[in-house]
Coordinates of N, CA, C and O in Angstrom, one line a residue:
G405 N 35.1 20.0 15.8 CA 34.0 19.5 16.6 C 33.5 18.2 16.1 O 33.9 17.7 15.0
N406 N 32.8 17.5 16.9 CA 32.2 16.2 16.6 C 30.8 16.2 17.1 O 30.5 16.5 18.3
W407 N 29.9 15.9 16.3 CA 28.4 15.9 16.7 C 28.2 15.1 18.0 O 27.4 15.4 18.8
G408 N 28.9 13.9 18.1 CA 28.6 13.1 19.3 C 29.6 13.3 20.4 O 29.6 12.5 21.4
A409 N 30.5 14.3 20.3 CA 31.5 14.5 21.4 C 30.9 14.9 22.7 O 29.8 15.4 22.7
A410 N 31.6 14.6 23.7 CA 31.2 15.0 25.1 C 29.8 14.4 25.5 O 29.1 15.0 26.2
G411 N 29.5 13.3 24.9 CA 28.2 12.6 25.2 C 27.0 13.2 24.6 O 25.9 12.9 25.0
R412 N 27.2 14.1 23.6 CA 26.1 14.7 22.9 C 25.3 13.7 22.1 O 25.9 12.8 21.5
T413 N 24.0 13.8 22.1 CA 23.1 12.9 21.4 C 22.1 13.7 20.6 O 22.1 14.9 20.7
C414 N 21.3 13.0 19.9 CA 20.2 13.7 19.2 C 19.3 14.5 20.1 O 18.9 15.6 19.8
G415 N 19.1 13.9 21.3 CA 18.3 14.6 22.3 C 18.9 16.0 22.7 O 18.2 16.9 23.0
T416 N 20.3 16.0 22.7 CA 21.0 17.3 23.0 C 20.6 18.3 22.0 O 20.2 19.4 22.4
Y417 N 20.7 18.0 20.8 CA 20.4 19.0 19.7 C 18.9 19.3 19.6 O 18.6 20.4 19.3
E418 N 18.1 18.3 19.9 CA 16.7 18.6 19.9 C 16.3 19.6 21.0 O 15.6 20.6 20.8
A419 N 17.0 19.5 22.2 CA 16.7 20.4 23.3 C 17.3 21.8 23.0 O 16.8 22.8 23.5
L420 N 18.4 21.9 22.2 CA 19.1 23.1 21.9 C 18.5 23.9 20.8 O 18.8 25.1 20.6
G421 N 17.6 23.4 20.0 CA 17.1 24.2 18.9 C 16.2 23.3 18.0 O 15.6 23.8 17.0
G422 N 16.2 22.0 18.2 CA 15.3 21.1 17.4 C 15.6 21.1 16.0 O 16.7 20.9 15.5
S423 N 14.5 21.4 15.2 CA 14.6 21.2 13.8 C 15.6 22.1 13.0 O 16.0 21.8 11.9
A424 N 16.1 23.2 13.7 CA 17.1 24.0 13.0 C 18.4 23.1 12.8 O 19.1 23.4 11.8
Y425 N 18.7 22.2 13.6 CA 19.8 21.3 13.5 C 19.6 20.3 12.4 O 20.6 19.7 11.9
C426 N 18.4 20.1 11.9 CA 18.2 19.1 10.9 C 18.7 19.5 9.6 O 18.8 18.6 8.6
A427 N 19.2 20.7 9.4 CA 19.8 21.1 8.2 C 21.2 20.5 8.0 O 21.8 20.4 6.9
H428 N 21.8 19.9 9.1 CA 23.0 19.2 9.0 C 22.8 17.8 8.7 O 22.0 17.1 9.4
Q429 N 23.4 17.3 7.7 CA 23.2 16.0 7.1 C 23.3 14.9 8.2 O 22.5 14.0 8.3
A430 N 24.4 15.0 9.1 CA 24.6 14.0 10.1 C 23.4 13.8 11.0 O 23.0 12.7 11.4
L431 N 22.8 14.9 11.4 CA 21.7 14.9 12.3 C 20.4 14.5 11.5 O 19.6 13.7 12.0
A432 N 20.3 15.0 10.3 CA 19.1 14.6 9.5 C 19.0 13.1 9.3 O 17.9 12.6 9.2
E433 N 20.2 12.5 9.1 CA 20.2 11.0 8.9 C 20.2 10.2 10.1 O 19.9 9.0 10.0
S434 N 20.4 10.8 11.3 CA 20.5 10.0 12.5 C 19.5 10.2 13.5 O 19.2 9.4 14.4
C435 N 18.8 11.4 13.5 CA 17.9 11.8 14.6 C 16.5 11.6 14.3 O 16.0 12.2 13.3
C436 N 15.7 11.0 15.1 CA 14.3 10.8 14.9 C 13.6 12.1 14.8 O 12.6 12.2 14.0
F437 N 14.0 13.1 15.6 CA 13.2 14.4 15.6 C 13.4 15.1 14.3 O 12.6 15.9 13.9
C438 N 14.3 14.7 13.5 CA 14.5 15.2 12.1 C 13.8 14.4 11.1 O 13.8 14.7 9.9
G439 N 13.1 13.3 11.5 CA 12.4 12.4 10.6 C 13.2 11.3 10.1 O 12.8 10.5 9.2
A440 N 14.4 11.1 10.7 CA 15.2 9.9 10.3 C 14.7 8.7 10.8 O 13.8 8.7 11.8
D441 N 15.1 7.5 10.3 CA 14.7 6.2 10.9 C 15.7 5.7 11.8 O 15.8 4.5 12.1
G442 N 16.6 6.5 12.4 CA 17.6 6.1 13.3 C 18.8 5.4 12.6 O 19.4 4.5 13.2
G443 N 19.1 5.9 11.4 CA 20.2 5.3 10.7 C 20.0 3.9 10.3 O 20.9 3.1 10.2
G444 N 18.8 3.5 10.1 CA 18.5 2.1 9.7 C 18.2 1.2 10.9 O 18.0 0.0 10.8
A445 N 18.3 1.8 12.1 CA 18.1 0.9 13.3 C 16.6 0.5 13.4 O 16.3 -0.4 14.2
N446 N 15.7 1.2 12.7 CA 14.3 0.9 12.7 C 13.8 0.7 11.3 O 13.1 1.5 10.7
P447 N 14.2 -0.5 10.7 CA 13.8 -0.7 9.4 C 12.2 -0.8 9.2 O 11.6 -1.2 10.2
P448 N 11.7 -0.3 8.1 CA 10.2 -0.4 8.0 C 9.8 -1.9 7.9 O 10.6 -2.8 7.5
P449 N 8.6 -2.2 8.2 CA 8.1 -3.5 8.1 C 8.1 -4.0 6.7 O 8.0 -3.2 5.8
P450 N 8.2 -5.3 6.4 CA 8.2 -5.8 5.0 C 6.9 -5.4 4.4 O 5.8 -5.3 5.0
V451 N 7.0 -5.1 3.1 CA 5.8 -4.8 2.3 C 5.0 -6.0 1.9 O 5.6 -7.0 1.4
Y452 N 3.7 -6.0 2.2 CA 2.9 -7.1 1.8 C 2.4 -6.9 0.4 O 1.9 -5.9 0.1
T453 N 2.5 -8.0 -0.4 CA 1.9 -7.9 -1.7 C 0.7 -8.9 -1.8 O 0.9 -10.1 -1.6
P454 N -0.5 -8.4 -1.9 CA -1.6 -9.2 -1.9 C -1.6 -10.2 -3.1 O -1.0 -9.8 -4.1
P455 N -2.2 -11.3 -3.0 CA -2.3 -12.2 -4.1 C -3.1 -11.6 -5.2 O -4.0 -10.8 -5.0
S456 N -2.7 -12.0 -6.5 CA -3.5 -11.5 -7.6 C -4.9 -12.2 -7.6 O -5.0 -13.3 -7.2
P457 N -5.9 -11.4 -8.0 CA -7.2 -12.1 -8.1 C -7.2 -13.2 -9.1 O -6.4 -13.1 -10.0
P458 N -8.1 -14.2 -8.9 CA -8.1 -15.2 -9.9 C -8.4 -14.7 -11.3 O -9.2 -13.8 -11.4
L459 N -7.8 -15.3 -12.3 CA -8.0 -14.9 -13.6 C -9.3 -15.5 -14.2 O -9.8 -15.2 -15.2
E460 N -9.9 -16.5 -13.4 CA -11.1 -17.1 -13.9 C -12.3 -16.4 -13.3 O -12.2 -15.9 -12.2
C461 N -13.4 -16.5 -14.0 CA -14.7 -16.0 -13.5 C -15.7 -16.9 -14.0 O -15.6 -17.4 -15.2
T462 N -16.7 -17.2 -13.2 CA -17.7 -18.1 -13.6 C -19.0 -17.3 -13.7 O -19.4 -16.6 -12.7
D463 N -19.6 -17.2 -14.9 CA -20.8 -16.5 -15.1 C -21.9 -17.0 -14.2 O -22.1 -18.3 -14.0
A464 N -22.8 -16.2 -13.7 CA -24.0 -16.6 -12.9 C -25.1 -16.9 -13.9 O -25.1 -16.5 -15.1
S465 N -26.0 -17.7 -13.4 CA -27.2 -18.0 -14.3 C -28.0 -16.7 -14.5 O -28.1 -15.8 -13.6
L466 N -28.5 -16.5 -15.7 CA -29.2 -15.3 -16.1 C -30.7 -15.4 -15.6 O -31.3 -16.5 -15.8
P467 N -31.2 -14.4 -15.0 CA -32.6 -14.4 -14.6 C -33.6 -14.2 -15.7 O -33.3 -13.6 -16.7
G468 N -34.8 -14.7 -15.4 CA -36.0 -14.5 -16.3 C -35.7 -14.8 -17.8 O -35.0 -15.8 -18.1
N469 N -36.3 -13.9 -18.6 CA -36.1 -14.2 -20.1 C -34.7 -14.1 -20.6 O -34.4 -14.6 -21.7
W470 N -33.8 -13.4 -19.8 CA -32.4 -13.3 -20.3 C -31.8 -14.7 -20.4 O -31.0 -15.0 -21.3
G471 N -32.2 -15.6 -19.6 CA -31.7 -17.0 -19.6 C -32.6 -18.0 -20.3 O -32.3 -19.2 -20.3
A472 N -33.7 -17.5 -20.8 CA -34.6 -18.5 -21.5 C -34.0 -19.1 -22.7 O -33.1 -18.6 -23.3
A473 N -34.5 -20.3 -23.0 CA -34.0 -21.1 -24.2 C -32.5 -21.4 -24.1 O -31.9 -21.4 -25.2
G474 N -32.0 -21.5 -22.9 CA -30.6 -21.9 -22.8 C -29.6 -20.8 -23.0 O -28.4 -21.0 -23.1
R475 N -30.1 -19.5 -23.1 CA -29.2 -18.4 -23.3 C -28.3 -18.2 -22.1 O -28.8 -18.3 -20.9
T476 N -27.1 -17.9 -22.3 CA -26.1 -17.7 -21.3 C -25.4 -16.4 -21.5 O -25.6 -15.7 -22.6
C477 N -24.5 -16.0 -20.7 CA -23.7 -14.8 -20.9 C -22.9 -14.9 -22.2 O -22.7 -14.0 -22.9
G478 N -22.4 -16.1 -22.5 CA -21.7 -16.4 -23.7 C -22.5 -16.1 -24.9 O -22.0 -15.6 -25.9
T479 N -23.8 -16.3 -24.9 CA -24.7 -16.0 -26.0 C -24.7 -14.5 -26.3 O -24.5 -14.1 -27.4
Y480 N -24.8 -13.7 -25.2 CA -24.9 -12.2 -25.4 C -23.5 -11.7 -25.7 O -23.4 -10.7 -26.5
E481 N -22.5 -12.3 -25.2 CA -21.1 -11.8 -25.6 C -20.9 -12.0 -27.1 O -20.3 -11.1 -27.8
A482 N -21.4 -13.1 -27.6 CA -21.2 -13.4 -29.1 C -22.1 -12.5 -29.9 O -21.7 -12.2 -31.1
L483 N -23.2 -12.1 -29.4 CA -24.2 -11.3 -30.2 C -23.9 -9.8 -30.2 O -24.5 -9.1 -31.0
G484 N -23.0 -9.3 -29.3 CA -22.7 -7.9 -29.3 C -21.8 -7.5 -28.2 O -21.5 -6.3 -28.1
G485 N -21.5 -8.4 -27.3 CA -20.6 -8.1 -26.2 C -21.0 -7.0 -25.3 O -22.1 -7.0 -24.8
S486 N -20.1 -6.1 -25.1 CA -20.3 -5.1 -24.1 C -21.5 -4.2 -24.2 O -22.0 -3.6 -23.3
A487 N -22.1 -4.2 -25.4 CA -23.4 -3.4 -25.6 C -24.5 -3.9 -24.6 O -25.3 -3.2 -24.1
Y488 N -24.4 -5.2 -24.4 CA -25.4 -5.9 -23.5 C -25.2 -5.6 -22.0 O -26.0 -5.8 -21.2
C489 N -24.0 -5.1 -21.7 CA -23.6 -4.8 -20.3 C -24.4 -3.6 -19.7 O -24.4 -3.4 -18.5
A490 N -25.1 -2.9 -20.6 CA -26.0 -1.8 -20.1 C -27.2 -2.3 -19.4 O -27.9 -1.6 -18.7
H491 N -27.5 -3.6 -19.6 CA -28.7 -4.2 -18.9 C -28.2 -4.8 -17.6 O -27.2 -5.6 -17.5
Q492 N -28.9 -4.4 -16.5 CA -28.4 -4.7 -15.1 C -28.3 -6.2 -15.0 O -27.3 -6.7 -14.3
A493 N -29.2 -7.0 -15.5 CA -29.1 -8.5 -15.3 C -27.8 -9.1 -15.8 O -27.1 -9.9 -15.2
L494 N -27.4 -8.6 -17.0 CA -26.1 -9.1 -17.6 C -24.9 -8.4 -16.9 O -23.9 -9.1 -16.6
A495 N -25.0 -7.1 -16.5 CA -23.9 -6.4 -15.9 C -23.5 -7.1 -14.5 O -22.4 -7.2 -14.2
E496 N -24.5 -7.7 -13.8 CA -24.3 -8.3 -12.5 C -24.0 -9.8 -12.6 O -23.6 -10.3 -11.6
S497 N -24.2 -10.4 -13.8 CA -24.0 -11.8 -13.9 C -22.9 -12.3 -14.8 O -22.4 -13.4 -14.7
C498 N -22.5 -11.4 -15.8 CA -21.6 -11.9 -16.8 C -20.2 -11.4 -16.6 O -19.9 -10.2 -16.4
C499 N -19.2 -12.3 -16.6 CA -17.8 -11.9 -16.5 C -17.3 -10.9 -17.6 O -16.6 -10.0 -17.3
F500 N -17.8 -11.1 -18.8 CA -17.4 -10.2 -19.9 C -17.8 -8.7 -19.6 O -17.3 -7.8 -20.2
C501 N -18.8 -8.5 -18.7 CA -19.2 -7.2 -18.3 C -18.4 -6.7 -17.1 O -18.7 -5.6 -16.6
G502 N -17.6 -7.5 -16.6 CA -16.8 -7.1 -15.4 C -17.4 -7.6 -14.1 O -17.0 -7.2 -13.0
A503 N -18.5 -8.4 -14.2 CA -19.1 -8.9 -13.0 C -18.3 -9.9 -12.4 O -17.4 -10.5 -13.0
D504 N -18.6 -10.3 -11.1 CA -17.9 -11.3 -10.4 C -18.7 -12.6 -10.5 O -18.5 -13.5 -9.6
G505 N -19.6 -12.8 -11.4 CA -20.4 -14.0 -11.5 C -21.5 -14.0 -10.5 O -21.8 -15.1 -10.0
G506 N -22.0 -12.8 -10.1 CA -23.1 -12.8 -9.1 C -22.7 -13.2 -7.7 O -23.4 -13.7 -6.9
G507 N -21.4 -13.0 -7.4 CA -20.9 -13.3 -6.1 C -20.3 -14.7 -6.0 O -19.9 -15.2 -5.0
A508 N -20.3 -15.4 -7.2 CA -19.7 -16.7 -7.2 C -18.2 -16.7 -7.1 O -17.6 -17.7 -6.8
N509 N -17.6 -15.6 -7.3 CA -16.2 -15.4 -7.3 C -15.8 -14.3 -6.3 O -15.5 -13.2 -6.8
P510 N -16.0 -14.5 -5.0 CA -15.7 -13.3 -4.1 C -14.3 -12.9 -4.2 O -13.4 -13.7 -4.4
P511 N -14.1 -11.6 -4.0 CA -12.7 -11.1 -4.0 C -11.9 -11.7 -2.8 O -12.6 -12.0 -1.8
P512 N -10.6 -11.7 -2.9 CA -9.8 -12.2 -1.7 C -10.0 -11.2 -0.6 O -10.3 -10.0 -0.8
P513 N -9.8 -11.6 0.6 CA -9.9 -10.7 1.7 C -8.9 -9.6 1.6 O -7.8 -9.8 1.1
V514 N -9.2 -8.4 2.1 CA -8.3 -7.3 2.0 C -7.3 -7.4 3.2 O -7.7 -7.6 4.3
Y515 N -6.1 -7.2 2.9 CA -5.0 -7.3 3.9 C -4.8 -5.8 4.4 O -4.6 -4.9 3.6
T516 N -4.7 -5.7 5.7 CA -4.4 -4.4 6.3 C -3.0 -4.5 6.9 O -2.9 -5.3 7.9
P517 N -2.0 -3.9 6.4 CA -0.7 -4.0 6.9 C -0.6 -3.4 8.3 O -1.4 -2.5 8.6
P518 N 0.2 -3.9 9.2 CA 0.3 -3.4 10.5 C 0.9 -1.9 10.5 O 1.6 -1.6 9.5
S519 N 0.4 -1.1 11.4 CA 0.9 0.2 11.5 C 2.4 0.2 11.9 O 2.9 -0.6 12.6
P520 N 3.2 1.1 11.3 CA 4.6 1.2 11.6 C 4.7 1.5 13.1 O 3.9 2.2 13.7
P521 N 5.8 1.1 13.7 CA 6.0 1.4 15.2 C 6.1 2.9 15.4 O 6.6 3.7 14.5
L522 N 5.6 3.4 16.5 CA 5.6 4.8 16.8 C 6.9 5.2 17.4 O 7.1 6.4 17.7
E523 N 7.8 4.3 17.7 CA 9.0 4.6 18.4 C 10.1 4.7 17.3 O 10.0 4.1 16.3
C524 N 11.1 5.4 17.6 CA 12.3 5.5 16.8 C 13.5 5.6 17.7 O 13.5 6.2 18.8
T525 N 14.5 4.9 17.4 CA 15.8 4.9 18.2 C 16.8 5.7 17.4 O 17.2 5.3 16.3
D526 N 17.3 6.8 18.0 CA 18.4 7.6 17.3 C 19.6 6.8 17.1 O 20.0 5.9 17.9
A527 N 20.3 7.0 16.0 CA 21.6 6.4 15.7 C 22.7 7.2 16.4 O 22.5 8.3 16.8
S528 N 23.8 6.6 16.5 CA 25.0 7.3 17.1 C 25.4 8.4 16.1 O 25.3 8.2 14.9
L529 N 25.8 9.5 16.6 CA 26.1 10.6 15.8 C 27.6 10.4 15.3 O 28.5 10.1 16.0
P530 N 27.8 10.7 14.0 CA 29.1 10.5 13.4 C 30.0 11.8 13.6 O 29.5 12.8 14.1
G531 N 31.2 11.7 13.3 CA 32.2 12.8 13.3 C 31.7 13.9 12.4 O 30.9 13.7 11.5
N532 N 32.3 15.1 12.6 CA 31.9 16.2 11.8 C 33.1 17.0 11.3 O 34.1 17.2 12.0
W533 N 33.1 17.4 10.1 CA 34.2 18.2 9.4 C 35.5 17.5 9.5 O 36.6 18.2 9.7
G534 N 35.6 16.2 9.4 CA 36.8 15.5 9.4 C 37.5 15.4 10.8 O 38.7 15.0 10.9
A535 N 36.8 15.8 11.9 CA 37.4 15.7 13.2 C 37.6 14.3 13.6 O 36.9 13.4 13.2
A536 N 38.6 14.0 14.5 CA 38.8 12.7 15.0 C 37.6 12.3 16.0 O 37.1 13.2 16.6
G537 N 37.3 11.1 16.1 CA 36.3 10.7 17.1 C 35.2 10.0 16.4 O 34.3 9.6 16.7

C-alpha cells in the first residue's frame, strides 16, 4: 500500500478516523490534523531577538536631604552600597540599586511577534512499507 495512492490525501485519513492515523509516522509528519507543519511547507516565522538593554544607566538627581551638600548616588554607593537601596529615594534614583535613573533611561519598546498563521498546508504523502509509488 501507499499512503498517497489512488489520490488519498491527509483529508482522506482525517475523514476516515482522524487522529488514530497520526500514530503512523508518514501521516504524523505530513498532515496538519496530526499537528504537523505540512512537511516544512509552512515554516515558522523568524524568531525576533530584541536588542539588549543599554549597559549604561544615568543616576537621577537625589531629592531633598539625600542630595544635599552635593551628595549623589555614587556617595551612597561608596558608603555602604546596597544597604541604602532600602530607602525609596535611592531605590528609585540610583543605578546601583537597580533603578533606571528615575525614568532617564526608559526600557526599549516591547516587541510583539506576529501570530503564526492559522493555516497549514498538508504535504504530499510518502510511500509506505517500501511500496512503489
